[in-house]
Tab-separated table of C-alpha atoms in Angstrom:
chain	number	residue	atom	x	y	z
A	1273	MET	CA	12.148	29.061	1.982
A	1274	SER	CA	15.298	27.287	3.140
A	1275	TYR	CA	15.641	23.566	3.652
A	1276	GLN	CA	18.273	21.163	4.883
A	1277	GLN	CA	17.449	17.498	5.356
A	1278	ALA	CA	19.067	15.618	8.237
A	1279	LYS	CA	21.939	13.317	7.331
A	1280	TYR	CA	23.296	10.544	9.537
A	1281	ASP	CA	25.750	7.769	8.888
A	1282	GLU	CA	23.114	5.314	10.057
A	1283	PRO	CA	23.883	1.579	10.168
A	1284	LEU	CA	21.363	-1.175	9.469
A	1285	ILE	CA	19.575	-2.253	12.637
A	1286	SER	CA	21.061	-5.716	12.116
A	1287	GLU	CA	24.477	-4.119	12.590
A	1288	MET	CA	23.516	-2.525	15.919
A	1289	SER	CA	23.904	-3.799	19.461
A	1290	SER	CA	23.171	-1.942	22.696
A	1291	LEU	CA	25.471	-4.264	24.682
A	1292	ASN	CA	22.857	-4.282	27.364
A	1293	ASP	CA	20.858	-6.789	29.388
A	1294	TYR	CA	17.346	-7.439	28.218
A	1295	LYS	CA	14.216	-8.884	29.736
A	1296	LEU	CA	11.364	-10.427	27.786
A	1297	PRO	CA	7.837	-9.293	28.682
A	1298	SER	CA	6.166	-11.799	30.973
A	1299	TYR	CA	3.622	-12.924	28.394
A	1300	LEU	CA	6.449	-13.834	25.999
A	1301	SER	CA	8.242	-15.737	28.736
A	1302	GLU	CA	5.074	-17.723	29.398
A	1303	SER	CA	4.503	-18.523	25.710
A	1304	LYS	CA	8.123	-19.622	25.518
A	1305	MET	CA	7.211	-22.382	27.975
A	1306	LEU	CA	4.646	-23.749	25.494
A	1307	ILE	CA	7.176	-24.323	22.696
A	1308	PRO	CA	8.126	-28.014	22.436
A	1309	GLU	CA	11.802	-28.670	23.174
A	1310	GLY	CA	12.381	-30.027	19.669
A	1311	LEU	CA	11.290	-26.762	18.086
A	1312	LYS	CA	13.401	-24.451	20.259
A	1313	ARG	CA	16.435	-22.859	18.588
A	1314	LYS	CA	19.796	-22.883	20.286
A	1315	SER	CA	20.609	-19.451	18.920
A	1316	LEU	CA	18.936	-16.797	16.790
A	1317	LYS	CA	20.872	-14.193	14.857
A	1318	LEU	CA	18.888	-11.141	15.816
A	1319	PRO	CA	20.269	-7.770	16.910
A	1320	GLU	CA	20.018	-7.078	20.629
A	1321	VAL	CA	18.975	-3.450	20.562
A	1322	ALA	CA	17.443	-1.610	23.489
A	1323	GLU	CA	14.158	0.224	23.094
A	1324	TYR	CA	15.835	3.627	23.273
A	1325	ASP	CA	18.236	2.697	20.480
A	1326	VAL	CA	15.408	1.315	18.317
A	1327	VAL	CA	13.368	4.507	18.719
A	1328	ARG	CA	16.400	6.699	17.990
A	1329	HIS	CA	17.347	4.590	14.963
A	1330	PHE	CA	13.949	4.872	13.298
A	1331	THR	CA	13.558	8.534	14.266
A	1332	ARG	CA	16.859	9.327	12.527
A	1333	LEU	CA	15.738	7.373	9.455
A	1334	SER	CA	12.467	9.322	9.391
A	1335	GLN	CA	14.427	12.589	9.489
A	1336	MET	CA	16.249	11.499	6.333
A	1337	ASN	CA	12.951	10.958	4.537
A	1338	TYR	CA	9.765	12.762	3.472
A	1339	SER	CA	6.173	11.879	4.318
A	1340	VAL	CA	2.588	13.100	3.984
A	1341	ASP	CA	2.933	14.447	7.532
A	1342	GLN	CA	5.563	16.971	6.382
A	1343	GLY	CA	3.836	18.741	3.526
A	1344	ILE	CA	2.295	18.604	0.075
A	1345	TYR	CA	3.015	15.309	-1.690
A	1346	PRO	CA	1.809	15.850	-5.293
A	1347	LEU	CA	2.783	12.468	-6.727
A	1348	GLY	CA	0.439	12.230	-9.710
A	1349	SER	CA	-1.976	9.282	-9.860
A	1350	CYS	CA	-0.869	8.125	-6.400
A	1351	THR	CA	-3.316	10.300	-4.386
A	1352	MET	CA	-0.937	10.896	-1.490
A	1353	LYS	CA	-3.531	12.458	0.777
A	1354	PHE	CA	-3.097	12.995	4.512
A	1355	ASN	CA	-3.771	9.900	6.629
A	1356	PRO	CA	-5.995	11.042	9.525
A	1357	LYS	CA	-4.679	10.242	12.989
A	1358	PHE	CA	-8.011	9.070	14.373
A	1359	ALA	CA	-7.783	6.121	11.953
A	1360	ASP	CA	-4.253	5.378	13.190
A	1361	LYS	CA	-5.509	5.455	16.770
A	1362	LEU	CA	-8.473	3.205	16.017
A	1363	SER	CA	-6.299	0.692	14.204
A	1364	SER	CA	-4.158	0.310	17.326
A	1365	PHE	CA	-7.003	-0.599	19.724
A	1366	PRO	CA	-6.200	-3.993	21.316
A	1367	GLY	CA	-9.734	-5.216	20.675
A	1368	LEU	CA	-9.193	-4.691	16.959
A	1369	THR	CA	-5.654	-6.024	16.693
A	1370	SER	CA	-5.789	-9.205	18.730
A	1371	GLY	CA	-8.182	-11.269	16.609
A	1372	HIS	CA	-7.025	-14.322	14.686
A	1373	PRO	CA	-8.411	-15.287	11.265
A	1374	LEU	CA	-8.995	-18.853	12.403
A	1375	GLU	CA	-11.229	-17.865	15.306
A	1376	ASP	CA	-14.824	-19.065	15.289
A	1377	GLU	CA	-17.181	-16.621	13.539
A	1378	THR	CA	-19.267	-16.180	16.673
A	1379	THR	CA	-16.266	-14.659	18.490
A	1380	ILE	CA	-15.371	-12.119	15.781
A	1381	GLN	CA	-18.739	-10.532	15.060
A	1382	GLY	CA	-17.304	-7.037	15.511
A	1383	TYR	CA	-14.618	-7.652	12.892
A	1384	LEU	CA	-17.165	-9.095	10.464
A	1385	LYS	CA	-19.533	-6.162	11.022
A	1386	ILE	CA	-16.787	-3.701	10.075
A	1387	MET	CA	-15.944	-5.704	6.935
A	1388	TYR	CA	-19.616	-6.024	5.996
A	1389	GLU	CA	-20.246	-2.298	6.426
A	1390	LEU	CA	-17.150	-1.459	4.376
A	1391	GLN	CA	-18.456	-3.711	1.596
A	1392	GLU	CA	-21.812	-1.892	1.678
A	1393	TYR	CA	-20.153	1.562	1.682
A	1394	LEU	CA	-17.965	0.734	-1.317
A	1395	LYS	CA	-20.920	-0.708	-3.213
A	1396	GLU	CA	-22.891	2.478	-2.594
A	1397	ILE	CA	-19.985	4.735	-3.592
A	1398	SER	CA	-19.414	2.810	-6.833
A	1399	ASP	CA	-23.047	1.863	-7.600
A	1400	MET	CA	-22.009	-1.754	-8.051
A	1401	ASP	CA	-23.853	-4.857	-6.854
A	1402	ALA	CA	-21.325	-7.180	-5.175
A	1403	ILE	CA	-17.808	-6.940	-3.775
A	1404	THR	CA	-14.796	-8.759	-2.363
A	1405	LEU	CA	-12.286	-7.218	0.056
A	1406	GLN	CA	-9.709	-9.959	-0.434
A	1407	PRO	CA	-7.138	-8.494	-2.929
A	1408	ARG	CA	-4.096	-6.995	-1.180
A	1409	ALA	CA	-3.412	-3.992	-3.431
A	1410	GLY	CA	-4.653	-2.096	-6.480
A	1411	ALA	CA	-2.664	-4.149	-8.986
A	1412	HIS	CA	-3.713	-7.329	-7.182
A	1413	GLY	CA	-7.294	-6.132	-7.534
A	1414	GLU	CA	-6.734	-5.552	-11.255
A	1415	PHE	CA	-5.434	-9.083	-11.665
A	1416	THR	CA	-8.405	-10.418	-9.687
A	1417	GLY	CA	-10.779	-8.470	-11.942
A	1418	VAL	CA	-9.127	-9.863	-15.055
A	1419	LEU	CA	-9.467	-13.404	-13.648
A	1420	ILE	CA	-13.175	-12.760	-13.018
A	1421	ILE	CA	-13.577	-11.617	-16.645
A	1422	ARG	CA	-11.633	-14.656	-17.826
A	1423	ASN	CA	-13.768	-17.126	-15.854
A	1424	TYR	CA	-16.981	-15.424	-16.942
A	1425	LEU	CA	-16.008	-15.739	-20.615
A	1426	LYS	CA	-15.057	-19.360	-20.032
A	1427	ASP	CA	-18.423	-19.974	-18.390
A	1428	ILE	CA	-20.359	-18.618	-21.391
A	1429	GLY	CA	-18.108	-20.454	-23.846
A	1430	GLU	CA	-16.365	-17.405	-25.349
A	1431	LEU	CA	-12.904	-17.513	-23.778
A	1432	GLU	CA	-11.282	-19.298	-26.693
A	1433	LYS	CA	-12.221	-16.575	-29.152
A	1434	ARG	CA	-12.023	-13.497	-26.859
A	1435	ARG	CA	-8.278	-13.295	-26.274
A	1436	GLU	CA	-7.668	-9.506	-26.331
A	1437	ILE	CA	-8.013	-6.670	-23.826
A	1438	ILE	CA	-7.965	-3.116	-25.185
A	1439	ILE	CA	-6.085	-0.471	-23.192
A	1440	PRO	CA	-5.641	3.270	-23.992
A	1441	ASP	CA	-2.079	4.595	-24.385
A	1442	SER	CA	-2.600	6.830	-21.325
A	1443	ALA	CA	-3.288	3.858	-19.036
A	1444	HIS	CA	-1.382	2.936	-15.889
A	1445	GLY	CA	1.363	0.413	-16.574
A	1446	THR	CA	-0.308	-2.120	-14.307
A	1447	ASN	CA	-3.247	-2.435	-16.743
A	1448	PRO	CA	-1.357	-4.194	-19.566
A	1449	ALA	CA	0.612	-6.173	-16.961
A	1450	SER	CA	-2.588	-7.451	-15.306
A	1451	ALA	CA	-4.178	-8.280	-18.659
A	1452	SER	CA	-1.074	-10.170	-19.765
A	1453	MET	CA	-0.814	-12.060	-16.456
A	1454	GLY	CA	-4.454	-13.056	-16.923
A	1455	GLY	CA	-3.532	-14.696	-20.218
A	1456	PHE	CA	-4.832	-12.030	-22.618
A	1457	ASP	CA	-3.123	-10.195	-25.453
A	1458	VAL	CA	-2.979	-6.409	-25.087
A	1459	VAL	CA	-4.243	-4.076	-27.814
A	1460	GLU	CA	-3.214	-0.441	-27.282
A	1461	ILE	CA	-5.282	2.373	-28.742
A	1462	PRO	CA	-4.155	6.005	-29.080
A	1463	SER	CA	-5.657	9.004	-27.353
A	1464	GLY	CA	-7.461	11.588	-29.456
A	1465	LYS	CA	-6.458	15.224	-29.845
A	1466	ASP	CA	-8.341	16.136	-26.672
A	1467	GLY	CA	-6.528	13.478	-24.596
A	1468	THR	CA	-9.534	11.167	-24.272
A	1469	VAL	CA	-10.165	7.818	-25.961
A	1470	ASP	CA	-10.192	8.082	-29.760
A	1471	LEU	CA	-13.605	6.614	-30.578
A	1472	ASP	CA	-12.641	5.734	-34.155
A	1473	ALA	CA	-9.590	3.846	-32.883
A	1474	LEU	CA	-11.757	2.065	-30.310
A	1475	LYS	CA	-14.305	1.046	-32.939
A	1476	PHE	CA	-11.495	-0.324	-35.115
A	1477	ALA	CA	-9.960	-2.265	-32.240
A	1478	LEU	CA	-13.250	-3.777	-31.026
A	1479	THR	CA	-13.627	-7.177	-32.675
A	1480	GLU	CA	-14.983	-10.604	-31.852
A	1481	LYS	CA	-11.614	-11.223	-30.153
A	1482	THR	CA	-12.162	-8.467	-27.597
A	1483	ALA	CA	-12.666	-9.658	-24.031
A	1484	ALA	CA	-12.695	-6.253	-22.327
A	1485	LEU	CA	-11.654	-2.608	-22.322
A	1486	MET	CA	-9.681	-1.437	-19.270
A	1487	ILE	CA	-9.926	2.277	-18.682
A	1488	THR	CA	-9.304	4.908	-16.001
A	1489	ASN	CA	-11.784	7.768	-15.645
A	1490	PRO	CA	-10.714	10.492	-15.219
A	1491	ASN	CA	-7.676	9.322	-17.140
A	1492	THR	CA	-4.034	9.842	-16.234
A	1493	LEU	CA	-4.043	13.239	-17.944
A	1494	GLY	CA	-6.638	14.319	-15.382
A	1495	ILE	CA	-9.323	14.525	-18.078
A	1496	PHE	CA	-12.807	13.067	-17.694
A	1497	GLU	CA	-13.764	10.696	-20.510
A	1498	HIS	CA	-16.859	12.627	-21.622
A	1499	ASN	CA	-17.753	9.879	-24.120
A	1500	ILE	CA	-17.820	7.185	-21.436
A	1501	VAL	CA	-21.507	6.326	-21.924
A	1502	GLU	CA	-20.927	5.886	-25.664
A	1503	ILE	CA	-17.779	3.854	-24.938
A	1504	ALA	CA	-19.783	1.572	-22.612
A	1505	ARG	CA	-22.432	1.113	-25.304
A	1506	LEU	CA	-19.860	0.198	-27.969
A	1507	VAL	CA	-18.087	-2.259	-25.668
A	1508	HIS	CA	-21.265	-3.987	-24.503
A	1509	GLU	CA	-22.790	-4.187	-27.992
A	1510	ASN	CA	-19.613	-5.998	-28.993
A	1511	GLY	CA	-20.218	-8.561	-26.229
A	1512	SER	CA	-17.174	-7.330	-24.287
A	1513	LEU	CA	-16.821	-6.155	-20.674
A	1514	LEU	CA	-15.809	-2.757	-19.302
A	1515	TYR	CA	-13.196	-2.583	-16.519
A	1516	TYR	CA	-12.732	0.488	-14.285
A	1517	ASP	CA	-9.263	1.232	-12.954
A	1518	GLY	CA	-10.176	2.925	-9.676
A	1519	ALA	CA	-6.871	4.731	-9.204
A	1520	ASN	CA	-8.519	8.092	-9.878
A	1521	LEU	CA	-11.747	7.575	-7.937
A	1522	ASN	CA	-10.804	10.479	-5.667
A	1523	ALA	CA	-11.926	12.857	-8.439
A	1524	ILE	CA	-15.543	11.734	-8.683
A	1525	MET	CA	-16.851	10.460	-5.333
A	1526	GLY	CA	-20.402	11.608	-4.711
A	1527	VAL	CA	-20.581	13.263	-8.129
A	1528	THR	CA	-20.826	10.197	-10.351
A	1529	SER	CA	-19.766	6.558	-10.156
A	1530	PRO	CA	-18.376	3.680	-12.238
A	1531	GLY	CA	-21.749	1.921	-11.988
A	1532	LYS	CA	-23.588	4.881	-13.488
A	1533	MET	CA	-21.051	5.058	-16.313
A	1534	GLY	CA	-21.701	1.435	-17.279
A	1535	PHE	CA	-18.663	-0.389	-15.890
A	1536	ASP	CA	-18.883	-4.102	-15.115
A	1537	VAL	CA	-15.805	-4.526	-12.890
A	1538	VAL	CA	-14.216	-1.923	-10.580
A	1539	HIS	CA	-11.158	-1.992	-8.366
A	1540	PHE	CA	-10.564	0.360	-5.433
A	1541	ASN	CA	-7.283	1.576	-3.996
A	1542	LEU	CA	-8.112	2.042	-0.325
A	1543	HIS	CA	-4.700	3.659	0.227
A	1544	LYS	CA	-5.370	6.282	-2.443
A	1545	THR	CA	-8.998	7.207	-1.994
A	1546	PHE	CA	-9.845	6.409	1.601
A	1547	GLY	CA	-6.934	7.799	3.596
A	1548	THR	CA	-5.062	4.610	4.502
A	1549	PRO	CA	-1.255	4.756	4.388
A	1550	HIS	CA	0.738	3.888	1.297
A	1551	GLY	CA	2.918	1.281	2.821
A	1552	GLY	CA	6.208	0.344	1.224
A	1553	GLY	CA	4.797	-2.719	-0.475
A	1554	GLY	CA	2.085	-3.550	2.005
A	1555	PRO	CA	-0.115	-4.376	3.669
A	1556	GLY	CA	-2.639	-2.874	1.288
A	1557	ALA	CA	-6.132	-3.527	0.028
A	1558	GLY	CA	-7.618	-3.455	-3.481
A	1559	PRO	CA	-11.280	-4.533	-3.246
A	1560	ILE	CA	-13.093	-5.536	-6.437
A	1561	ALA	CA	-16.757	-4.692	-7.091
A	1562	VAL	CA	-18.835	-6.171	-9.907
A	1563	LYS	CA	-22.273	-6.008	-11.444
A	1564	LYS	CA	-24.799	-8.654	-10.444
A	1565	PHE	CA	-24.125	-11.024	-13.364
A	1566	LEU	CA	-20.503	-11.442	-12.163
A	1567	LYS	CA	-21.285	-11.923	-8.460
A	1568	GLU	CA	-20.899	-15.707	-8.537
A	1569	PHE	CA	-17.316	-15.362	-9.824
A	1570	LEU	CA	-15.988	-13.313	-6.865
A	1571	PRO	CA	-13.243	-14.780	-4.647
A	1572	VAL	CA	-14.485	-16.405	-1.445
A	1573	PRO	CA	-15.239	-15.748	1.270
A	1574	THR	CA	-17.188	-12.508	1.243
A	1575	VAL	CA	-18.972	-11.277	4.388
A	1576	SER	CA	-22.757	-11.681	4.550
A	1577	LYS	CA	-25.418	-11.139	7.173
A	1578	ASN	CA	-28.485	-13.124	8.224
A	1579	GLU	CA	-31.097	-12.347	10.868
A	1580	LYS	CA	-28.752	-13.262	13.706
A	1581	ASN	CA	-25.129	-12.924	12.681
A	1582	TYR	CA	-22.514	-11.788	10.246
A	1583	PHE	CA	-20.789	-14.742	8.581
A	1584	LEU	CA	-18.105	-15.675	6.057
A	1585	ASP	CA	-19.942	-16.564	2.883
A	1586	TYR	CA	-18.486	-19.319	0.692
A	1587	SER	CA	-21.639	-19.821	-1.405
A	1588	ALA	CA	-20.459	-18.314	-4.726
A	1589	LYS	CA	-20.944	-21.226	-7.126
A	1590	LYS	CA	-18.507	-20.146	-9.860
A	1591	THR	CA	-15.891	-18.450	-7.695
A	1592	ILE	CA	-12.376	-17.999	-9.025
A	1593	GLY	CA	-11.262	-19.224	-5.583
A	1594	LYS	CA	-9.083	-17.388	-3.115
A	1595	VAL	CA	-6.623	-14.708	-4.252
A	1596	GLY	CA	-4.953	-14.292	-0.874
A	1597	SER	CA	-4.717	-15.839	2.542
A	1598	TYR	CA	-7.743	-15.542	4.810
A	1599	TYR	CA	-9.935	-12.457	4.269
A	1600	GLY	CA	-7.750	-9.500	3.273
A	1601	SER	CA	-5.783	-6.799	5.125
A	1602	PHE	CA	-8.114	-6.098	8.041
A	1603	ASN	CA	-6.096	-3.230	9.489
A	1604	THR	CA	-6.223	-1.393	6.161
A	1605	MET	CA	-9.956	-2.083	5.847
A	1606	LEU	CA	-10.464	-0.749	9.367
A	1607	ARG	CA	-8.798	2.553	8.511
A	1608	ALA	CA	-10.836	2.932	5.305
A	1609	TRP	CA	-14.053	2.056	7.166
A	1610	SER	CA	-13.346	4.674	9.837
A	1611	TYR	CA	-12.449	7.285	7.169
A	1612	ILE	CA	-15.720	6.731	5.311
A	1613	LYS	CA	-17.689	6.643	8.578
A	1614	TYR	CA	-16.147	9.936	9.692
A	1615	MET	CA	-16.454	11.727	6.345
A	1616	GLY	CA	-19.982	10.625	5.471
A	1617	GLY	CA	-21.437	10.997	1.988
A	1618	ASN	CA	-21.222	14.787	1.929
A	1619	GLY	CA	-17.686	14.709	3.273
A	1620	LEU	CA	-16.487	12.338	0.552
A	1621	LYS	CA	-18.090	14.513	-2.119
A	1622	SER	CA	-16.518	17.601	-0.589
A	1623	ALA	CA	-13.102	15.907	-0.612
A	1624	SER	CA	-13.410	15.174	-4.328
A	1625	GLU	CA	-14.574	18.697	-5.105
A	1626	ARG	CA	-11.663	20.224	-3.199
A	1627	ALA	CA	-9.181	17.852	-4.880
A	1628	VAL	CA	-10.459	18.987	-8.290
A	1629	LEU	CA	-10.428	22.662	-7.244
A	1630	ASN	CA	-6.830	22.428	-5.985
A	1631	SER	CA	-5.721	20.741	-9.187
A	1632	ASN	CA	-7.276	23.375	-11.441
A	1633	TYR	CA	-5.999	26.270	-9.306
A	1634	LEU	CA	-2.439	24.973	-9.511
A	1635	ALA	CA	-2.739	24.157	-13.225
A	1636	LYS	CA	-3.909	27.710	-13.935
A	1637	LYS	CA	-0.980	29.242	-12.023
A	1638	LEU	CA	1.614	27.051	-13.738
A	1639	SER	CA	0.131	27.463	-17.217
A	1640	GLU	CA	1.761	30.908	-17.342
A	1641	ARG	CA	5.213	29.259	-17.657
A	1642	PHE	CA	4.615	25.634	-18.657
A	1643	GLU	CA	2.719	23.985	-21.483
A	1644	ILE	CA	-0.306	22.063	-20.228
A	1645	PRO	CA	-1.514	19.945	-23.145
A	1646	TYR	CA	-5.035	18.827	-23.997
A	1647	GLU	CA	-8.220	20.110	-22.373
A	1648	LYS	CA	-7.787	22.978	-19.921
A	1649	LEU	CA	-10.423	21.807	-17.420
A	1650	LYS	CA	-8.829	19.110	-15.294
A	1651	LYS	CA	-10.059	16.831	-12.574
A	1652	HIS	CA	-7.989	15.863	-9.533
A	1653	GLU	CA	-4.625	15.952	-11.340
A	1654	PHE	CA	-2.968	17.446	-14.410
A	1655	VAL	CA	0.076	16.865	-16.577
A	1656	LEU	CA	2.390	19.654	-17.692
A	1657	SER	CA	5.357	19.530	-20.013
A	1658	THR	CA	8.647	21.245	-19.182
A	1659	GLU	CA	9.796	20.933	-22.801
A	1660	ASN	CA	8.876	24.523	-23.697
A	1661	THR	CA	11.093	25.857	-20.862
A	1662	GLY	CA	14.270	24.143	-22.004
A	1663	LYS	CA	14.515	22.358	-18.663
A	1664	ARG	CA	14.229	18.600	-18.092
A	1665	ALA	CA	11.430	17.336	-15.872
A	1666	LEU	CA	14.010	15.281	-13.967
A	1667	ASP	CA	16.119	18.347	-13.134
A	1668	LEU	CA	13.117	20.365	-11.953
A	1669	ALA	CA	11.989	17.401	-9.821
A	1670	LYS	CA	15.423	17.342	-8.164
A	1671	PHE	CA	15.162	21.108	-7.628
A	1672	LEU	CA	11.820	20.665	-5.845
A	1673	ILE	CA	13.043	17.998	-3.442
A	1674	ASP	CA	16.167	20.065	-2.783
A	1675	ASN	CA	13.768	22.733	-1.529
A	1676	GLY	CA	11.867	20.410	0.803
A	1677	ILE	CA	8.913	19.569	-1.462
A	1678	HIS	CA	8.177	16.095	-2.753
A	1679	ALA	CA	8.400	15.935	-6.529
A	1680	PRO	CA	5.472	15.032	-8.787
A	1681	THR	CA	5.449	11.879	-10.894
A	1682	ILE	CA	7.684	12.495	-13.911
A	1683	TYR	CA	7.859	11.024	-17.419
A	1684	PHE	CA	4.343	9.581	-17.143
A	1685	PRO	CA	2.065	9.297	-18.991
A	1686	LEU	CA	4.368	8.497	-21.866
A	1687	ILE	CA	2.330	10.460	-24.405
A	1688	VAL	CA	3.539	13.801	-22.957
A	1689	HIS	CA	7.186	14.794	-23.473
A	1690	GLU	CA	9.077	15.848	-20.318
A	1691	ALA	CA	5.930	15.171	-18.322
A	1692	MET	CA	5.223	16.224	-14.747
A	1693	MET	CA	2.052	14.637	-13.400
A	1694	ILE	CA	0.807	16.713	-10.473
A	1695	GLU	CA	-1.920	15.661	-8.006
A	1696	PRO	CA	-2.125	17.999	-5.010
A	1697	THR	CA	-5.145	16.174	-3.413
A	1698	GLU	CA	-7.638	17.875	-1.123
A	1699	SER	CA	-5.172	17.930	1.773
A	1700	ALA	CA	-3.199	20.921	0.481
A	1701	SER	CA	-3.928	24.526	1.426
A	1702	LYS	CA	-3.865	27.500	-0.949
A	1703	LYS	CA	-0.569	28.485	0.669
A	1704	ASP	CA	0.846	25.002	-0.081
A	1705	LEU	CA	-0.169	25.359	-3.729
A	1706	ASP	CA	1.224	28.893	-4.032
A	1707	VAL	CA	4.560	27.877	-2.493
A	1708	PHE	CA	4.784	24.820	-4.760
A	1709	ALA	CA	4.148	26.947	-7.874
A	1710	GLU	CA	6.575	29.657	-6.757
A	1711	ILE	CA	9.409	27.196	-6.136
A	1712	LEU	CA	8.829	25.218	-9.334
A	1713	VAL	CA	8.875	28.388	-11.436
A	1714	SER	CA	11.992	29.665	-9.652
A	1715	GLY	CA	13.804	26.528	-10.791
A	1716	LEU	CA	13.610	27.844	-14.350
A	1717	GLU	CA	16.046	30.630	-13.423
A	1718	LEU	CA	18.927	28.241	-12.693
A	1719	SER	CA	21.557	27.488	-15.289
A	1720	GLN	CA	21.777	23.935	-16.604
A	1721	ASP	CA	25.099	23.533	-14.833
A	1722	GLU	CA	23.577	24.592	-11.497
A	1723	ILE	CA	20.414	22.510	-11.683
A	1724	SER	CA	22.126	19.352	-12.898
A	1725	LYS	CA	24.161	19.229	-9.632
A	1726	LEU	CA	21.068	19.089	-7.410
A	1727	PRO	CA	20.033	17.906	-4.887
A	1728	LYS	CA	22.576	19.227	-2.387
A	1729	ASN	CA	20.372	19.625	0.712
A	1730	LEU	CA	19.322	15.989	1.043
A	1731	ALA	CA	20.803	12.976	2.779
A	1732	VAL	CA	21.319	11.447	-0.679
A	1733	GLY	CA	22.626	13.427	-3.643
A	1734	ARG	CA	22.055	12.896	-7.378
A	1735	VAL	CA	21.941	9.153	-7.944
A	1736	ASP	CA	23.900	7.607	-10.797
A	1737	GLU	CA	20.846	6.065	-12.446
A	1738	VAL	CA	22.822	4.310	-15.180
A	1739	LYS	CA	24.969	2.528	-12.593
A	1740	ALA	CA	21.897	1.774	-10.481
A	1741	ALA	CA	20.203	0.156	-13.483
A	1742	ARG	CA	23.246	-1.828	-14.580
A	1743	ASP	CA	24.512	-2.844	-11.156
A	1744	MET	CA	21.400	-3.562	-9.138
A	1745	LYS	CA	21.688	-4.572	-5.508
A	1746	ILE	CA	18.375	-6.211	-4.746
A	1747	THR	CA	19.307	-8.361	-1.749
A	1748	TRP	CA	21.455	-8.066	1.324
A	1749	SER	CA	22.691	-10.607	3.800
A	1750	LEU	CA	22.126	-10.340	7.536
């Protein structure tokens, strides 16, 4: 397989000008008439770029990049599955893009119906009792969940003593960040020899100070926490709550659910599990579902239904308030709704089963050359170590992208040395998996001198990461 990424000396669009006449669409010209004179600007520093130059600019940028439309994207724990085009098409329908959040409820019944049905679907998938669609991303959902836990403890008079949230050492980095932002101290517990939660360590950490345990299942090693029912019992008997990080929900849909395992709070990543695009910082959606006893603490509004209409429901008496403007990212919800509608219950289960099958097939092939620690049976992803090969995970990742394949997550979770975290998802064929394994293994044949000079076939070569860290450029001026 040969590969050569396009490379252009492409300027910023703010630096471009087509030196051409332009004409505003008639509807913009009309709206211009409605702007009061005092609010009109004399000049606006925007580039005057013709449509053909805009299209060519962004097409060239796309050719210097990689996307889920090009091939396998095995970025562990990110679930980079294919985004179906019917959802893209639906999300562009004028009738679904022209609504305004301040419109009267009676004029947006279609929007509210879609949001209501999505709420019901997610509740059924997770076996939870109530839900909000308002958080804008997974980490935002985590923070919202922590605030719900905080307000619940305050309501029952236990917040002052329950100041700690326990988190396994294999957890996503957002877990301790969300707990800390919510005002709790973080207590880390180690994984056991099999990669799952060490029950003795959990029992030791559980005290009267414990507010909650945050856990991902399957965890970031791709291993199902087989003691989850016992974990839930220990946590609840201690008077604490159990939080489900839904980042890995794609492994279990239709097979089991957070509700059945005993979780009290769940967040969803619509962009991971339900086929909506991962979007460069947004817009996203990270709904939160809870058990019945936490329903009154959800952000408002949620969407409810009476005999006549769908309506925005502000009735939650102990709500934590709003966690975002208006009602959430509707366009993202719309894509997730259409994905679930199209797949159906059997389709979602089939997607999870295929994701797990792909992961185990690839793990088995690569186990012939790489160490794969902990339990051999994986779920939707697995973590290998390159340490036994003498090669760095970073160098092999650069080798992969130099051959036209997106690299896996590397150096996470931290408990595996020279880690590569690989999640092929269900949208990879057997050929994709075989090619990925073949190329990764072939990277072992390169000398250290050869591999450390890669990538050579990309628009951007090996980045000086030390300089990037010490001399960050995080803004630019137009």
